[in-house]
Coordinates of C-alpha atoms in Angstrom, one line a residue:
M17 CA 71.1 104.8 98.9
L18 CA 73.8 102.5 100.3
Y19 CA 75.2 102.8 103.8
I20 CA 78.0 102.0 104.3
S21 CA 80.8 102.2 107.6
D22 CA 84.3 102.1 106.7
L23 CA 88.1 103.4 107.6
F24 CA 90.2 105.8 105.0
L25 CA 93.0 106.5 107.1
T26 CA 95.4 103.2 109.0
C27 CA 97.9 104.6 110.9
P28 CA 101.3 102.6 109.7
L29 CA 102.0 102.5 112.6
V30 CA 99.2 100.7 114.2
E31 CA 99.6 97.0 113.6
D32 CA 95.1 96.4 114.2
R33 CA 93.3 97.5 111.2
V34 CA 89.6 98.2 111.1
G35 CA 86.8 98.3 108.2
K36 CA 83.8 97.4 108.5
R37 CA 80.8 96.9 105.6
V38 CA 77.2 98.0 108.5
S39 CA 74.0 97.5 107.6
S40 CA 70.7 97.8 109.0
T41 CA 70.8 93.7 109.4
T42 CA 74.8 92.4 110.7
G43 CA 73.7 93.2 113.7
T44 CA 73.6 96.7 114.7
D45 CA 69.7 97.3 114.0
R46 CA 69.7 101.2 115.5
F47 CA 73.2 102.4 114.4
G48 CA 72.0 101.2 110.7
D49 CA 68.4 102.9 111.1
A50 CA 70.1 106.0 112.0
C51 CA 72.5 105.9 109.4
I52 CA 69.2 105.9 106.8
A53 CA 67.3 107.8 108.7
Y54 CA 69.7 110.5 108.3
G55 CA 70.6 109.8 104.8
K56 CA 67.3 110.5 104.1
E57 CA 67.4 114.3 105.4
A58 CA 71.0 114.8 104.3
E59 CA 69.2 113.5 100.5
K60 CA 66.6 116.4 101.4
L61 CA 69.0 119.0 102.2
A62 CA 71.2 118.5 99.2
H63 CA 68.1 118.1 96.7
K64 CA 67.8 121.6 98.5
I65 CA 71.1 122.7 97.7
L66 CA 70.3 121.5 94.2
E67 CA 67.4 123.6 93.9
L68 CA 69.5 126.9 94.8
I69 CA 72.1 126.3 92.4
A70 CA 69.5 125.8 89.9
L71 CA 68.1 129.2 90.8
S72 CA 71.4 130.6 91.0
L73 CA 71.4 129.4 87.2
G74 CA 68.3 130.7 85.8
L75 CA 67.3 128.1 85.5
P76 CA 63.2 125.9 86.7
A77 CA 64.6 124.5 90.5
K78 CA 63.6 121.4 90.1
R79 CA 65.4 121.2 86.7
F80 CA 67.9 118.5 88.6
V81 CA 65.6 116.7 89.6
P82 CA 64.7 113.9 86.7
F83 CA 69.0 112.7 87.4
F84 CA 68.4 111.3 90.3
E85 CA 65.0 109.7 89.8
G86 CA 65.0 105.6 90.0
K87 CA 68.1 104.5 90.4
N88 CA 70.9 106.6 91.1
M89 CA 74.2 106.0 92.7
T90 CA 73.8 108.0 95.6
F91 CA 75.6 106.7 99.4
N92 CA 76.0 107.7 102.2
R93 CA 79.8 106.8 103.9
I94 CA 80.9 107.3 107.3
N95 CA 84.9 107.4 107.5
Y96 CA 86.5 107.5 111.1
Y97 CA 90.4 108.6 111.1
R98 CA 92.1 107.3 114.4
P99 CA 94.9 109.0 115.9
C100 CA 98.7 109.0 114.1
P101 CA 102.0 110.3 115.4
N102 CA 102.8 110.0 111.6
P103 CA 100.4 111.2 109.9
E104 CA 102.5 112.4 106.5
L105 CA 103.3 108.5 106.2
V106 CA 99.5 107.6 106.1
L107 CA 97.7 105.7 102.6
G108 CA 95.1 107.8 103.0
K109 CA 92.4 110.5 100.8
G110 CA 94.7 112.2 99.0
C111 CA 93.8 115.1 96.7
H112 CA 90.7 114.9 94.3
T113 CA 87.7 116.2 93.5
D114 CA 84.3 114.4 94.0
T115 CA 82.7 112.6 91.0
S116 CA 78.6 113.2 92.2
S117 CA 76.5 116.2 92.0
V118 CA 77.3 118.2 95.6
T119 CA 78.5 116.0 99.1
V120 CA 77.3 116.8 102.3
V121 CA 79.7 116.3 105.1
A122 CA 79.0 116.4 108.4
T123 CA 82.1 115.7 111.3
N124 CA 83.1 116.2 114.4
D125 CA 85.8 119.2 115.7
V126 CA 88.9 117.7 114.6
S127 CA 90.0 119.3 111.2
G128 CA 90.8 116.8 109.1
L129 CA 89.3 118.0 105.3
E130 CA 91.4 120.7 103.3
I131 CA 91.0 122.7 100.5
K132 CA 93.4 123.2 97.5
T133 CA 93.9 126.4 95.9
R134 CA 94.5 127.2 91.9
E135 CA 97.2 128.6 93.9
G136 CA 98.7 124.7 94.4
T137 CA 98.2 125.6 98.4
F138 CA 96.3 123.5 100.7
L139 CA 94.1 125.6 103.0
K140 CA 92.3 123.7 106.2
V141 CA 89.0 123.5 106.6
N142 CA 88.5 124.6 110.4
P143 CA 84.6 122.6 111.0
L144 CA 81.7 124.5 113.0
P145 CA 79.0 123.9 114.9
G146 CA 75.7 122.3 114.4
S147 CA 77.4 123.0 110.6
Y148 CA 77.6 121.3 106.7
I149 CA 80.5 121.0 104.4
I150 CA 79.4 121.3 101.0
N151 CA 82.1 120.0 98.5
L152 CA 80.1 120.2 94.6
G153 CA 81.1 117.2 92.3
E154 CA 82.0 116.6 88.4
A155 CA 78.6 115.7 88.1
M156 CA 77.9 119.8 88.4
N157 CA 81.2 121.0 86.8
V158 CA 79.4 119.3 83.8
W159 CA 76.4 120.2 83.9
S160 CA 76.6 123.8 84.7
N161 CA 79.0 123.9 82.1
G162 CA 81.7 125.1 84.3
Y163 CA 79.5 128.2 85.6
Y164 CA 80.7 125.7 88.9
E165 CA 83.8 124.1 89.4
S166 CA 84.6 121.0 91.0
S167 CA 86.7 121.6 94.8
D168 CA 90.4 119.8 94.4
H169 CA 89.9 118.6 98.6
R170 CA 92.2 115.3 100.3
A171 CA 91.6 114.0 103.8
V172 CA 94.4 114.3 106.6
A173 CA 95.3 112.5 109.2
P174 CA 94.4 113.8 112.5
K175 CA 97.8 113.7 114.6
D176 CA 96.4 113.1 118.0
R177 CA 92.8 113.4 118.4
H178 CA 90.2 110.8 116.7
R179 CA 87.7 111.9 114.2
F180 CA 84.7 111.4 112.2
S181 CA 82.7 112.6 109.5
M182 CA 80.4 111.2 107.6
A183 CA 80.0 111.9 102.9
F184 CA 76.9 112.1 102.3
S185 CA 77.4 111.6 98.4
L186 CA 74.5 112.8 95.9
G187 CA 74.9 110.4 92.1
P188 CA 73.1 110.1 89.3
A189 CA 71.4 107.1 87.7
P190 CA 74.5 105.1 86.1
D191 CA 73.2 105.3 83.5
M192 CA 73.0 108.9 83.0
M193 CA 74.8 111.2 80.2
V194 CA 76.5 114.1 82.1
E195 CA 76.4 116.6 79.8
P196 CA 75.6 120.5 80.3
L197 CA 72.1 121.9 80.3
E198 CA 71.5 123.1 76.3
E199 CA 70.7 126.1 78.7
L200 CA 74.3 126.9 80.0
I201 CA 75.1 126.8 75.8
N202 CA 75.4 130.1 74.3
E203 CA 77.4 132.2 72.3
D204 CA 78.6 134.3 75.4
H205 CA 79.6 130.9 77.0
P206 CA 80.0 128.1 74.6
R207 CA 79.5 123.9 74.7
R208 CA 83.3 123.3 77.0
F209 CA 82.9 119.3 77.4
T210 CA 81.8 116.6 75.9
G211 CA 80.6 114.1 78.5
F212 CA 80.6 110.7 80.3
K213 CA 78.5 107.8 80.9
Y214 CA 78.0 109.1 85.3
G215 CA 78.2 105.0 86.0
K216 CA 81.2 104.4 84.2
F217 CA 82.5 107.7 85.2
W218 CA 83.0 106.7 88.5
R219 CA 83.7 103.5 87.9
S220 CA 87.1 104.0 86.0
R221 CA 88.0 106.1 89.1
R222 CA 86.7 103.8 92.2
H223 CA 89.7 101.7 91.7
T224 CA 92.3 104.7 92.9
S225 CA 90.0 107.3 95.2
L226 CA 91.9 105.9 97.9
L227 CA 95.4 105.7 97.6
R228 CA 97.6 108.8 98.5
L229 CA 97.7 109.7 94.4
K230 CA 98.7 113.2 92.7
E231 CA 96.0 112.8 90.6
Q232 CA 93.1 110.8 89.9
N233 CA 93.3 108.6 87.1
I234 CA 90.0 110.5 85.0
R235 CA 88.1 114.0 85.8
A236 CA 85.6 116.1 83.7
R237 CA 88.5 118.2 82.8
H238 CA 89.8 115.0 80.6
F239 CA 85.8 115.6 79.3
K240 CA 87.0 119.2 78.6
I241 CA 86.8 121.3 74.8
R242 CA 90.2 122.0 73.4
E243 CA 89.1 126.1 72.5

């Protein structure tokens, strides 16, 4: 599991830029240890969510467990969004979907996450005290054969307040073939996706994931089977 601290959004009117990668060996032992401890608990929560999803699909609770055994692509990212008087000029986290199965997001009381609706508008997500924001990613979209869709969302810069968030992203092994589960394919709900190697899929998106683009270069829908 990789634990990193990074700055996603940088106000263009501020000269100094901050972007740090933090581990428990960089002189910030207590901070690094706290991140690792939090990540372990977030991982437990993410797996519990996977169990609930499996049960909702009529599958055994542990159906997704084998996908995460051994080496996997799981990240715990800490984001700091500084106040920016001109947030519309920020080169930041544009509209995207997550590559993972489940992302668990903790944030302070400053809103910054927006969810895209089917009509193309964006809805602001107002954080609730003591709660988490849960996003489902492209891996779950494909595994569930489209029963669960990945959500389009973006992060916008705050105008006059500091915002912090921590996103725990649970991804399978890089060599894992992500494809619809056989139990979810039938005559009434035929196979909707071909499939992809998770590591290759993740790497193909990484170079554009921090840019304010209309759309990322590849998504699960690019593997969708035409009807």
